[in-house]
mmCIF file of N, CA, C and O in Angstrom:
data_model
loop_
_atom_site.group_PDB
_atom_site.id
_atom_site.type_symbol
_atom_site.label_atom_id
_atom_site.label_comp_id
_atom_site.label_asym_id
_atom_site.label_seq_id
_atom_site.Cartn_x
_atom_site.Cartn_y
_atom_site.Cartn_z
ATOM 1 N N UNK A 1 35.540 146.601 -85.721
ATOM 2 C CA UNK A 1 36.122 147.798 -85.195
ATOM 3 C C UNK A 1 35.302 148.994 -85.666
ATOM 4 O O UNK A 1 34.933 149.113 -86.834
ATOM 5 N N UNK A 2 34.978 150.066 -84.491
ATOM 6 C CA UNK A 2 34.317 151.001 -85.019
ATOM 7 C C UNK A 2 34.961 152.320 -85.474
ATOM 8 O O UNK A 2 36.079 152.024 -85.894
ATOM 9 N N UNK A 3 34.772 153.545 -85.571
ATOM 10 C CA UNK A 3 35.714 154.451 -85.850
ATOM 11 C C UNK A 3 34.646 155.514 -85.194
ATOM 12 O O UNK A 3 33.494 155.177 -84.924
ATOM 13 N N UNK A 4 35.086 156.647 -85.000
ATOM 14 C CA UNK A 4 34.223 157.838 -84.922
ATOM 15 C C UNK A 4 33.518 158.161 -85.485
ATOM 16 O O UNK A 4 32.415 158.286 -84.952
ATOM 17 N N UNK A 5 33.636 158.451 -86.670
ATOM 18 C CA UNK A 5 32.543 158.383 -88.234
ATOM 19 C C UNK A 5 31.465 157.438 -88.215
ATOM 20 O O UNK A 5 30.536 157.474 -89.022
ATOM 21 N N UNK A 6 31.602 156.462 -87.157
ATOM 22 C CA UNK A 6 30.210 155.426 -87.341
ATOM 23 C C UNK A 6 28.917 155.861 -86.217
ATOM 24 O O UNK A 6 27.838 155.271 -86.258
ATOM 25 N N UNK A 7 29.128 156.687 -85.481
ATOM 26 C CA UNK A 7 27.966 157.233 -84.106
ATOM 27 C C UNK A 7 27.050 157.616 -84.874
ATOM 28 O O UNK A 7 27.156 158.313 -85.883
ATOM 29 N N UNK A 8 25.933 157.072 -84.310
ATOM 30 C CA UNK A 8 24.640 156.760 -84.432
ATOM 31 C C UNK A 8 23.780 157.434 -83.685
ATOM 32 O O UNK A 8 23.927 157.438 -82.463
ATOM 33 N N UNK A 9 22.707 158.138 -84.308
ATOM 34 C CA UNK A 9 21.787 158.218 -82.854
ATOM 35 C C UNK A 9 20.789 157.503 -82.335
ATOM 36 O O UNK A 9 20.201 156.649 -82.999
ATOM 37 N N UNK A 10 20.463 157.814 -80.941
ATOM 38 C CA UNK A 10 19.113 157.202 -80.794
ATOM 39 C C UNK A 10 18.604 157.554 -79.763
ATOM 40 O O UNK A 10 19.273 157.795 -78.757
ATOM 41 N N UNK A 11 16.818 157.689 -79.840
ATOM 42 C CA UNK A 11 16.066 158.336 -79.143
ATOM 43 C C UNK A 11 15.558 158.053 -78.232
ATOM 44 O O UNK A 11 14.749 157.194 -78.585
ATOM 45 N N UNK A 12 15.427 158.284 -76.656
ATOM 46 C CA UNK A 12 14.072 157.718 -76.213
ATOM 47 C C UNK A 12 13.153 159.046 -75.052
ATOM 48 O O UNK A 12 13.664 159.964 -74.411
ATOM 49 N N UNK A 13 11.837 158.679 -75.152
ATOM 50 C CA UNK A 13 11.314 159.803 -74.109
ATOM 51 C C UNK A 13 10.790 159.416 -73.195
ATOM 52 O O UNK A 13 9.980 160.085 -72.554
ATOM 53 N N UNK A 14 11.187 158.049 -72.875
ATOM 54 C CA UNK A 14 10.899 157.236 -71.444
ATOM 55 C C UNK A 14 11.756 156.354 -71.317
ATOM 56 O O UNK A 14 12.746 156.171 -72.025
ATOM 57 N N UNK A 15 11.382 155.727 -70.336
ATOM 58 C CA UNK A 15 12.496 155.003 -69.223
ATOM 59 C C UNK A 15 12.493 153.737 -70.693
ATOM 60 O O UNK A 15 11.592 153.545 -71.510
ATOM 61 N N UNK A 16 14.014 152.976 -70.573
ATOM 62 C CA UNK A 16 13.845 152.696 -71.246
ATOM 63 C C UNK A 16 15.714 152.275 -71.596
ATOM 64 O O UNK A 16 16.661 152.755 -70.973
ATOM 65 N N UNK A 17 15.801 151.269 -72.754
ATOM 66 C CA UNK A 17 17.157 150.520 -73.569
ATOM 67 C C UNK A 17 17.642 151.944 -74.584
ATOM 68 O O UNK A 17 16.845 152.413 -75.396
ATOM 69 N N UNK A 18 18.609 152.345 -74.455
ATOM 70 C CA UNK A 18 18.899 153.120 -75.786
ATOM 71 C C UNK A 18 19.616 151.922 -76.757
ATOM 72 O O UNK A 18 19.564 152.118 -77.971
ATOM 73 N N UNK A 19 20.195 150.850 -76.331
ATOM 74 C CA UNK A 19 21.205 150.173 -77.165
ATOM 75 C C UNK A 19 21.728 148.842 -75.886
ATOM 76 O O UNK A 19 22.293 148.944 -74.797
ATOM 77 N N UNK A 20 21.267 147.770 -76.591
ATOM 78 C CA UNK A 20 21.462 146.586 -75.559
ATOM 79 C C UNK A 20 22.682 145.840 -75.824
ATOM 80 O O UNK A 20 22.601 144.761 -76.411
ATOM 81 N N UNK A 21 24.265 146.498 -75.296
ATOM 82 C CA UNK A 21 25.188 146.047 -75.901
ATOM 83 C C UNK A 21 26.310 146.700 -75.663
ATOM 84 O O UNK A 21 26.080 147.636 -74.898
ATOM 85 N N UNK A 22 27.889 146.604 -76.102
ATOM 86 C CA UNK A 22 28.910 147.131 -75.434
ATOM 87 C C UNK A 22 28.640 147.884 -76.550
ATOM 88 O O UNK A 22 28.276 147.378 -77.612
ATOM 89 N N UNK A 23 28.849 149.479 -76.313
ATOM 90 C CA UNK A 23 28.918 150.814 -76.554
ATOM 91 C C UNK A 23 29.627 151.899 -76.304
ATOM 92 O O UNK A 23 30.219 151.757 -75.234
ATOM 93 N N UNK A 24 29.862 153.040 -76.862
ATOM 94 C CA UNK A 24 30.272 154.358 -76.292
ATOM 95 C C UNK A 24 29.168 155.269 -76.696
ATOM 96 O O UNK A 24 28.629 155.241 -77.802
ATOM 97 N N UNK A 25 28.811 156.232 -75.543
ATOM 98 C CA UNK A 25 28.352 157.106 -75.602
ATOM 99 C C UNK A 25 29.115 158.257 -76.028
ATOM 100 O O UNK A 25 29.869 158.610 -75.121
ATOM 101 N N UNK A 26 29.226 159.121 -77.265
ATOM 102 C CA UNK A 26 30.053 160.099 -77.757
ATOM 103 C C UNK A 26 29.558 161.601 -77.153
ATOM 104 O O UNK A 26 30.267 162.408 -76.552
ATOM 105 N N UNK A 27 27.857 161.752 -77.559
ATOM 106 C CA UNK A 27 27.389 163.223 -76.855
ATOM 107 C C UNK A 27 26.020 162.683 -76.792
ATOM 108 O O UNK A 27 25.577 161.699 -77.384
ATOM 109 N N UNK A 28 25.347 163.581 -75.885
ATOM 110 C CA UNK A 28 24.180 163.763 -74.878
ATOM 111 C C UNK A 28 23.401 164.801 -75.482
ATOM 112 O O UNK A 28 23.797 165.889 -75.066
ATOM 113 N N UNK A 29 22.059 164.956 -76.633
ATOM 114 C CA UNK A 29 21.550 165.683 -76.887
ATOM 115 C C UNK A 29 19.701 165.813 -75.826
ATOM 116 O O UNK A 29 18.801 165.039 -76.152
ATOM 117 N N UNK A 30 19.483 166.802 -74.722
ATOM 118 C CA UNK A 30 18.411 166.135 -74.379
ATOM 119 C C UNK A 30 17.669 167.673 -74.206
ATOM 120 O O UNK A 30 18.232 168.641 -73.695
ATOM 121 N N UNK A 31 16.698 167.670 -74.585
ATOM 122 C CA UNK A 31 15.694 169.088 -74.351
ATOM 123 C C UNK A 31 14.176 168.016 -73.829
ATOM 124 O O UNK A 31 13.937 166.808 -73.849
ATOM 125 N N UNK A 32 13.212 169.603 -73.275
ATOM 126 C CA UNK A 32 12.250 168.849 -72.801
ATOM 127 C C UNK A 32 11.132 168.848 -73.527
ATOM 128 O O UNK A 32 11.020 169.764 -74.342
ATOM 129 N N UNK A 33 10.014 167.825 -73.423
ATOM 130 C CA UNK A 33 8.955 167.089 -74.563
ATOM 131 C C UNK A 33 7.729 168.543 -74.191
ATOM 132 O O UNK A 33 6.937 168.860 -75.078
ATOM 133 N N UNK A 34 7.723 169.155 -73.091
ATOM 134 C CA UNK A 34 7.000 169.981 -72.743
ATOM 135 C C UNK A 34 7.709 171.599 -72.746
ATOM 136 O O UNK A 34 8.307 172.007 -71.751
ATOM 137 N N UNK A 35 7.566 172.373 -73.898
ATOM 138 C CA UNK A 35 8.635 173.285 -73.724
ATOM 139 C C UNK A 35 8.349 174.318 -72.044
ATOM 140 O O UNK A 35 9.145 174.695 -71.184
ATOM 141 N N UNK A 36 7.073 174.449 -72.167
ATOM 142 C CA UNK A 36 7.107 175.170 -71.042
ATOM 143 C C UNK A 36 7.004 174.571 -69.067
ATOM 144 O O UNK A 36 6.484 175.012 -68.042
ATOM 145 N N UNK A 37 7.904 173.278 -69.481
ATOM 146 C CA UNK A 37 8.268 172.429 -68.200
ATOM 147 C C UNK A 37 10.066 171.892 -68.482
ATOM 148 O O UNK A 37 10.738 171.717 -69.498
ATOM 149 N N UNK A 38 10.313 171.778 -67.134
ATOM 150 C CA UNK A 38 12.003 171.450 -66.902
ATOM 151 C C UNK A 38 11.954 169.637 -67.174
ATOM 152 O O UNK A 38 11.321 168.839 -66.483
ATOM 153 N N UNK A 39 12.846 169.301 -68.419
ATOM 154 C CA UNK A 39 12.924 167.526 -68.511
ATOM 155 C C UNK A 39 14.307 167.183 -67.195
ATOM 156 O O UNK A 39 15.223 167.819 -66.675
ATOM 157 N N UNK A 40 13.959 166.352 -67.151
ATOM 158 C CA UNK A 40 15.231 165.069 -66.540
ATOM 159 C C UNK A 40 14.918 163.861 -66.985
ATOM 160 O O UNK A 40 13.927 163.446 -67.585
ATOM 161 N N UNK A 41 16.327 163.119 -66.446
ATOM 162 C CA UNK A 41 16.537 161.394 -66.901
ATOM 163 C C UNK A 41 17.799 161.162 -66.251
ATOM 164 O O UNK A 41 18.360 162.161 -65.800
ATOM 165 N N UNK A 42 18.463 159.835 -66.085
ATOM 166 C CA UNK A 42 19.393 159.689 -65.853
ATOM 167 C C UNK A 42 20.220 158.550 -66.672
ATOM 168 O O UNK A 42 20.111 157.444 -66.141
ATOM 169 N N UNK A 43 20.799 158.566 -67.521
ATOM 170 C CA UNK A 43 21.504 157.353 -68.030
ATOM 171 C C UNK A 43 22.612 156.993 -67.605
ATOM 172 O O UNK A 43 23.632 157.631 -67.341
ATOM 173 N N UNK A 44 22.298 155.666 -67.538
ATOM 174 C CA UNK A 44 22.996 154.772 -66.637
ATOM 175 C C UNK A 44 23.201 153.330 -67.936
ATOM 176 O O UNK A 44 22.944 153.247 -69.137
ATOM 177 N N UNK A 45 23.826 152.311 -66.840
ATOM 178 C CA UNK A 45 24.614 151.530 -68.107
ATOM 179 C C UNK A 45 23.614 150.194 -67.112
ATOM 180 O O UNK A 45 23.271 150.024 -65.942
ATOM 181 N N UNK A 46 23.439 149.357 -68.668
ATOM 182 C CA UNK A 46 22.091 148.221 -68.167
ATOM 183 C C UNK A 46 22.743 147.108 -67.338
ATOM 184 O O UNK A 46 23.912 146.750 -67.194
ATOM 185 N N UNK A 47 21.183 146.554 -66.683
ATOM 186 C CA UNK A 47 22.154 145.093 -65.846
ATOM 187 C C UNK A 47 22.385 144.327 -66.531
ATOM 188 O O UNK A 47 21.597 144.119 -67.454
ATOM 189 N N UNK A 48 23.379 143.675 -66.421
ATOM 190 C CA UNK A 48 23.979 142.665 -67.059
ATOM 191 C C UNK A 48 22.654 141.559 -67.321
ATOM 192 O O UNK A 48 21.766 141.070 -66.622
ATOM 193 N N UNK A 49 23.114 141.477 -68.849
ATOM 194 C CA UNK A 49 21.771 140.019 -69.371
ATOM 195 C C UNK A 49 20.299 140.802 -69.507
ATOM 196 O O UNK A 49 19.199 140.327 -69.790
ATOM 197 N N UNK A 50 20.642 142.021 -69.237
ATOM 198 C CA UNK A 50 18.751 142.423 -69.377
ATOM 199 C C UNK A 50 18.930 143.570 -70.412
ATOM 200 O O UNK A 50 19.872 143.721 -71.190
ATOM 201 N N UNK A 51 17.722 144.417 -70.240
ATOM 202 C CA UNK A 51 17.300 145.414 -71.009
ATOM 203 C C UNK A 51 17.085 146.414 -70.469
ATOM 204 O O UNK A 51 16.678 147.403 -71.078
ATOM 205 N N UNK A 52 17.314 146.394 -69.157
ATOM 206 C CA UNK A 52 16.842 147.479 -68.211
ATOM 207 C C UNK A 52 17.959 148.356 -67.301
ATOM 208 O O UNK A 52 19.004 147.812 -66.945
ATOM 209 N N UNK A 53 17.743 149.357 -67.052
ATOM 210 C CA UNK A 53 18.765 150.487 -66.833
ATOM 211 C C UNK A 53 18.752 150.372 -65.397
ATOM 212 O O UNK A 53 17.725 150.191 -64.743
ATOM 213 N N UNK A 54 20.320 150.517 -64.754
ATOM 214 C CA UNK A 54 20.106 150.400 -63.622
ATOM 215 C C UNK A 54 20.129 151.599 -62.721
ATOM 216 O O UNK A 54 20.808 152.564 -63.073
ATOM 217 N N UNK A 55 19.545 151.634 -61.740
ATOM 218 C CA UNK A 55 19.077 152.840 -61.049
ATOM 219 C C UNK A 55 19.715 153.266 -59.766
ATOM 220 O O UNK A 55 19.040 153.927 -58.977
ATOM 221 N N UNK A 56 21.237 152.878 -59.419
ATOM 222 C CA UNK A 56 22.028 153.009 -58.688
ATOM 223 C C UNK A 56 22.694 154.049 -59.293
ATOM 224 O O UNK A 56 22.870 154.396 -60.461
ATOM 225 N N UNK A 57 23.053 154.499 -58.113
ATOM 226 C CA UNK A 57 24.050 155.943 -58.141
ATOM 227 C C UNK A 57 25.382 156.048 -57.880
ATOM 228 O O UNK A 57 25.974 157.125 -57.827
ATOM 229 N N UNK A 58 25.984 154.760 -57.682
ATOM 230 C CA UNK A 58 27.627 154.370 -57.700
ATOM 231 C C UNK A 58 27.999 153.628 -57.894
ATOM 232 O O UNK A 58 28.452 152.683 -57.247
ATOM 233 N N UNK A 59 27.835 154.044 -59.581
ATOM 234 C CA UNK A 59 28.957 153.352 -60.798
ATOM 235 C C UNK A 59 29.403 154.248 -61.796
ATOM 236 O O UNK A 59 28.548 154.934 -62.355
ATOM 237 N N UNK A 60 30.365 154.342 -62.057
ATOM 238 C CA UNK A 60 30.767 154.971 -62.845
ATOM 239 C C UNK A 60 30.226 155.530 -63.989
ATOM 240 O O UNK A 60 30.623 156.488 -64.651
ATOM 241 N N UNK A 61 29.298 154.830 -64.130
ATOM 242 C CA UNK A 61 28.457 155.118 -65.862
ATOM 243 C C UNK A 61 27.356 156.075 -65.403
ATOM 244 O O UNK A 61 26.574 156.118 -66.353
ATOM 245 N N UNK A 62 26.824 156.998 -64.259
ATOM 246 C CA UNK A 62 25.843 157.461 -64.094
ATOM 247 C C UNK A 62 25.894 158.484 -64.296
ATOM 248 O O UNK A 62 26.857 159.048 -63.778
ATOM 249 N N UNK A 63 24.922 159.374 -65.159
ATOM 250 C CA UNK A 63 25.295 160.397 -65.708
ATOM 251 C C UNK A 63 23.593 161.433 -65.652
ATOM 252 O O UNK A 63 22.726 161.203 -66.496
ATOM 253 N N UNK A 64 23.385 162.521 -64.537
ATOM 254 C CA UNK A 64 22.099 162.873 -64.622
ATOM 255 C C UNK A 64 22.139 163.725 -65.856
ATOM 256 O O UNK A 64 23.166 163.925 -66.505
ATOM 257 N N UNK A 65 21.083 164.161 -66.109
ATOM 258 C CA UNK A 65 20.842 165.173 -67.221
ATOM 259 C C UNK A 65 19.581 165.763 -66.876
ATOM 260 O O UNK A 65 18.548 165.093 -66.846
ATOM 261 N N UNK A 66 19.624 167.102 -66.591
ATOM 262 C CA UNK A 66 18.216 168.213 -66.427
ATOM 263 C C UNK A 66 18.567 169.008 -67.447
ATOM 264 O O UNK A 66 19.738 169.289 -67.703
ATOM 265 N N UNK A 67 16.908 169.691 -68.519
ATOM 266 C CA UNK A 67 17.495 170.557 -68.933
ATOM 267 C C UNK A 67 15.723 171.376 -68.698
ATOM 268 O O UNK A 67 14.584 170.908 -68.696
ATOM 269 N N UNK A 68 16.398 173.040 -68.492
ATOM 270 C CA UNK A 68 15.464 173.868 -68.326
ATOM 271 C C UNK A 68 14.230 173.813 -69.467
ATOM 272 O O UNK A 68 14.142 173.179 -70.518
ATOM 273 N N UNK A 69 13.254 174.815 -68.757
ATOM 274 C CA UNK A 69 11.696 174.890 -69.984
ATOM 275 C C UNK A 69 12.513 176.122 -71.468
ATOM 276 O O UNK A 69 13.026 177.229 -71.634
ATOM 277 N N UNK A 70 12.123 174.929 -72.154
ATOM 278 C CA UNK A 70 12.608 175.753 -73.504
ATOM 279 C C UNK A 70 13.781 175.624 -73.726
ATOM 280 O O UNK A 70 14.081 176.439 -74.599
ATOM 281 N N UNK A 71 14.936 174.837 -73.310
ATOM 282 C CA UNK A 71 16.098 174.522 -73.561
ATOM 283 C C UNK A 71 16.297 173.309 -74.302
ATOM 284 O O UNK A 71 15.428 172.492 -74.608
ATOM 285 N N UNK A 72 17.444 173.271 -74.545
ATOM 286 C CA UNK A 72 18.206 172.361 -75.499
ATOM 287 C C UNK A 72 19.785 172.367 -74.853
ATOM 288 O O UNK A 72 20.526 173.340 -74.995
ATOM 289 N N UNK A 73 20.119 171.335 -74.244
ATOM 290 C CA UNK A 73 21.577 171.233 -73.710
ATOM 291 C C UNK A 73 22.152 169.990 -74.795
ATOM 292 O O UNK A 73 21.603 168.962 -75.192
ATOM 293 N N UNK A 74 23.387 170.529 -75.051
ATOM 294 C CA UNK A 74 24.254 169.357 -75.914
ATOM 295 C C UNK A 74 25.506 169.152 -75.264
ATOM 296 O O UNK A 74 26.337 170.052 -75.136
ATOM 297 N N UNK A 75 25.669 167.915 -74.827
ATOM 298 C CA UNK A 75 26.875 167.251 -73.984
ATOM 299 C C UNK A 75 27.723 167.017 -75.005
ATOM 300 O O UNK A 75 27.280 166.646 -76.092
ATOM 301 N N UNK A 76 29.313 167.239 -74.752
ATOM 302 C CA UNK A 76 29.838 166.468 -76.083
ATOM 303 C C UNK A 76 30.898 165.871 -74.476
ATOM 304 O O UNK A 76 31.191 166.445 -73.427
ATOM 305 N N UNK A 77 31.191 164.508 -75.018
ATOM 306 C CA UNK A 77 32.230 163.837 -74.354
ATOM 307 C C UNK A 77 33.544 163.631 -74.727
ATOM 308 O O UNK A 77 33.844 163.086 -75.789
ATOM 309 N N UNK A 78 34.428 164.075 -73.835
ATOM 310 C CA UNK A 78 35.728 164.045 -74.197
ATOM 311 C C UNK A 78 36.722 162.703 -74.775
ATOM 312 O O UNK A 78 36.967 161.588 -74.313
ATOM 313 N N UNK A 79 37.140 163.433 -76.012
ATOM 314 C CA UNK A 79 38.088 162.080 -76.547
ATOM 315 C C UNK A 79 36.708 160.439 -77.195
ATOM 316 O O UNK A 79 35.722 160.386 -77.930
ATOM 317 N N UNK A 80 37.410 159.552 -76.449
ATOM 318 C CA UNK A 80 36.465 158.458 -76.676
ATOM 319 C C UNK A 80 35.270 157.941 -76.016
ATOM 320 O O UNK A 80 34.874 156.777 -75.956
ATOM 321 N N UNK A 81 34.560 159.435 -75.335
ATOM 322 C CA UNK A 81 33.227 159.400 -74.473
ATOM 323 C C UNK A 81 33.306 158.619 -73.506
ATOM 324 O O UNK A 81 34.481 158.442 -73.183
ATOM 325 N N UNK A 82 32.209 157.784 -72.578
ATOM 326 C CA UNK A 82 32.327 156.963 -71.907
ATOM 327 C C UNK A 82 31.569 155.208 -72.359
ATOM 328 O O UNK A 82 30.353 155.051 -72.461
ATOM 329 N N UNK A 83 32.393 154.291 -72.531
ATOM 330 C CA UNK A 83 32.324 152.729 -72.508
ATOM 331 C C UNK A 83 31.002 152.389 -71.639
ATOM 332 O O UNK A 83 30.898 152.568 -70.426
ATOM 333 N N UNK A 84 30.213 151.969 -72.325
ATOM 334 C CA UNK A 84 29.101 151.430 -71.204
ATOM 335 C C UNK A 84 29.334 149.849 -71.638
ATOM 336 O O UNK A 84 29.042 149.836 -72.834
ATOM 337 N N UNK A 85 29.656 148.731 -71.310
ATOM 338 C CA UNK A 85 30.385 147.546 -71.289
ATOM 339 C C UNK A 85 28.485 146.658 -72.031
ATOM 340 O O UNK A 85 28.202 146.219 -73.146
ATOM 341 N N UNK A 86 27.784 146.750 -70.932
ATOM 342 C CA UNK A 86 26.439 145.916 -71.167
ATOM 343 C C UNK A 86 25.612 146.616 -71.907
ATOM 344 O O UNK A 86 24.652 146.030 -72.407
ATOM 345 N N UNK A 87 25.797 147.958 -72.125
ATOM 346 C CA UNK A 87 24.680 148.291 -72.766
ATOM 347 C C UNK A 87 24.428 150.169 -72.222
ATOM 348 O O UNK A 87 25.328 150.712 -71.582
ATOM 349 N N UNK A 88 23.453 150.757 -72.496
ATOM 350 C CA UNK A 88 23.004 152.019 -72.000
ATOM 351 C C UNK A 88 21.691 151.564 -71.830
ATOM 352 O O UNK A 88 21.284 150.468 -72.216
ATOM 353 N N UNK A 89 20.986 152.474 -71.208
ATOM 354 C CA UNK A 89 19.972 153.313 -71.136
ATOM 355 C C UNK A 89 19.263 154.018 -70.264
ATOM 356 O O UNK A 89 20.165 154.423 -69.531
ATOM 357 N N UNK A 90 17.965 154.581 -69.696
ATOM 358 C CA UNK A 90 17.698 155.831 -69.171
ATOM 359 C C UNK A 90 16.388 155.467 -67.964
ATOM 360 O O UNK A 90 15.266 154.976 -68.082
ATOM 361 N N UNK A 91 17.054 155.900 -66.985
ATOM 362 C CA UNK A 91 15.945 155.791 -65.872
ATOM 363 C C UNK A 91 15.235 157.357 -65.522
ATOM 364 O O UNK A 91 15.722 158.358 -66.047
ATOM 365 N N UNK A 92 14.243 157.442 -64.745
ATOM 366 C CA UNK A 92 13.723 158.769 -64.282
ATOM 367 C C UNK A 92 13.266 159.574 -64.793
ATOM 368 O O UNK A 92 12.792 160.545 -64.204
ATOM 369 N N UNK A 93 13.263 159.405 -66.220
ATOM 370 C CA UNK A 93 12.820 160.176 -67.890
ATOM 371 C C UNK A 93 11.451 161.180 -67.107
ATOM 372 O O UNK A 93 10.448 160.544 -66.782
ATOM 373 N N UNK A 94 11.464 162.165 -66.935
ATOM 374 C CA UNK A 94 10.339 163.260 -66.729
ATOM 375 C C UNK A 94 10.466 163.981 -67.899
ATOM 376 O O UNK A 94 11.530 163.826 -68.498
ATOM 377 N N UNK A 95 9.571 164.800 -68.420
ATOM 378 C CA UNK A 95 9.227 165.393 -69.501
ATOM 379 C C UNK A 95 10.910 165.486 -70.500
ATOM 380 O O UNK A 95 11.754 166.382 -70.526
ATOM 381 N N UNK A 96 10.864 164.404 -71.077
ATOM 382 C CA UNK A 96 12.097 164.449 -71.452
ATOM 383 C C UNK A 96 12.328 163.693 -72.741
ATOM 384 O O UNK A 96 11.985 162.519 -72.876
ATOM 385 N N UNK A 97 13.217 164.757 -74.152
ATOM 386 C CA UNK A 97 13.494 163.473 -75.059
ATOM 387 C C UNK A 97 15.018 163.970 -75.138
ATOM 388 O O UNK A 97 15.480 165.110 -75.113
ATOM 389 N N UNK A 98 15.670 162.644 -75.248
ATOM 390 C CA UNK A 98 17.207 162.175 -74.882
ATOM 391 C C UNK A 98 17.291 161.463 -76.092
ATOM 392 O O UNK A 98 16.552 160.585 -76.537
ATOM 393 N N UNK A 99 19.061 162.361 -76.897
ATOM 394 C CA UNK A 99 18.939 161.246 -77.959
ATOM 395 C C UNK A 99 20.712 161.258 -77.488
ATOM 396 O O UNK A 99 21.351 162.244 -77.120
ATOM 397 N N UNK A 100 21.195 159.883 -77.637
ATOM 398 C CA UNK A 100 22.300 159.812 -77.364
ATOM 399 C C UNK A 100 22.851 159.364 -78.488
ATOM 400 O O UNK A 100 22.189 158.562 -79.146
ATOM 401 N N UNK A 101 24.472 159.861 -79.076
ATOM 402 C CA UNK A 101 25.526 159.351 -80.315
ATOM 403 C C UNK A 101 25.860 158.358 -79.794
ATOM 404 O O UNK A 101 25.920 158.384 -78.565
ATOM 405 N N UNK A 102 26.102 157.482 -80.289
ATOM 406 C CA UNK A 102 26.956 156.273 -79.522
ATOM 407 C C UNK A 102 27.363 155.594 -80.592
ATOM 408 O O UNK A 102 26.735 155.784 -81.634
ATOM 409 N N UNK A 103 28.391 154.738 -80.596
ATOM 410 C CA UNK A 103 29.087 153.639 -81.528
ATOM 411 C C UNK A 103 28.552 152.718 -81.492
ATOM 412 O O UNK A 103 28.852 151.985 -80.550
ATOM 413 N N UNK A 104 27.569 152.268 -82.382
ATOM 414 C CA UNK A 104 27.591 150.231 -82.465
ATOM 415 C C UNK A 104 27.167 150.139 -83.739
ATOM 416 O O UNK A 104 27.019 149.034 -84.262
#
């Protein structure tokens, strides 16, 4: 059993696994690797049995993230964030580092 007190972070600045496994995502820290360019990514929740993020746009777990040149956006998620069942991680990564809290 986890508690709130146990979220973890973790980083990535390309496409890519944040955590291969049932999870919650708590908050969304993502600014861009190029300050004077706009990052994106999209995290999404992995296919089942793999490592890889899936790149569909209707499921519940899809979550874009842009953030402007020279910014820093911090997501916080309400209550007990969102359950990604198989796992997280991040498709579409353009100038972008994404670190997500999550429980495991």
């Amino acid at each position: 059993m986890s508690y709130k007190s146990d979220v973890k972070p973790v980083t990535l600045t390309a496409n890519g696994s944040f955590y291969a496994g049932r999870t919650r995502v708590r908050a969304i820290m993502a600014q861009p690797t190029n300050a004077t360019g706009v990052g994106s990514g999209v995290i999404n929740t992995l296919i089942a049995g793999t490592t890889n993020a899936s790149s569909t746009t209707t499921n519940n777990y899809y979550i874009p993230v842009i953030v402007g040149a020279a910014s820093v956006e911090t997501i916080y998620l309400p209550e007990d964030g969102v359950l990604y069942e198989n796992g997280v991680g991040c498709t579409s990564v353009s100038n972008m580092t994404i670190t997500l809290f999550i429980d495991k």
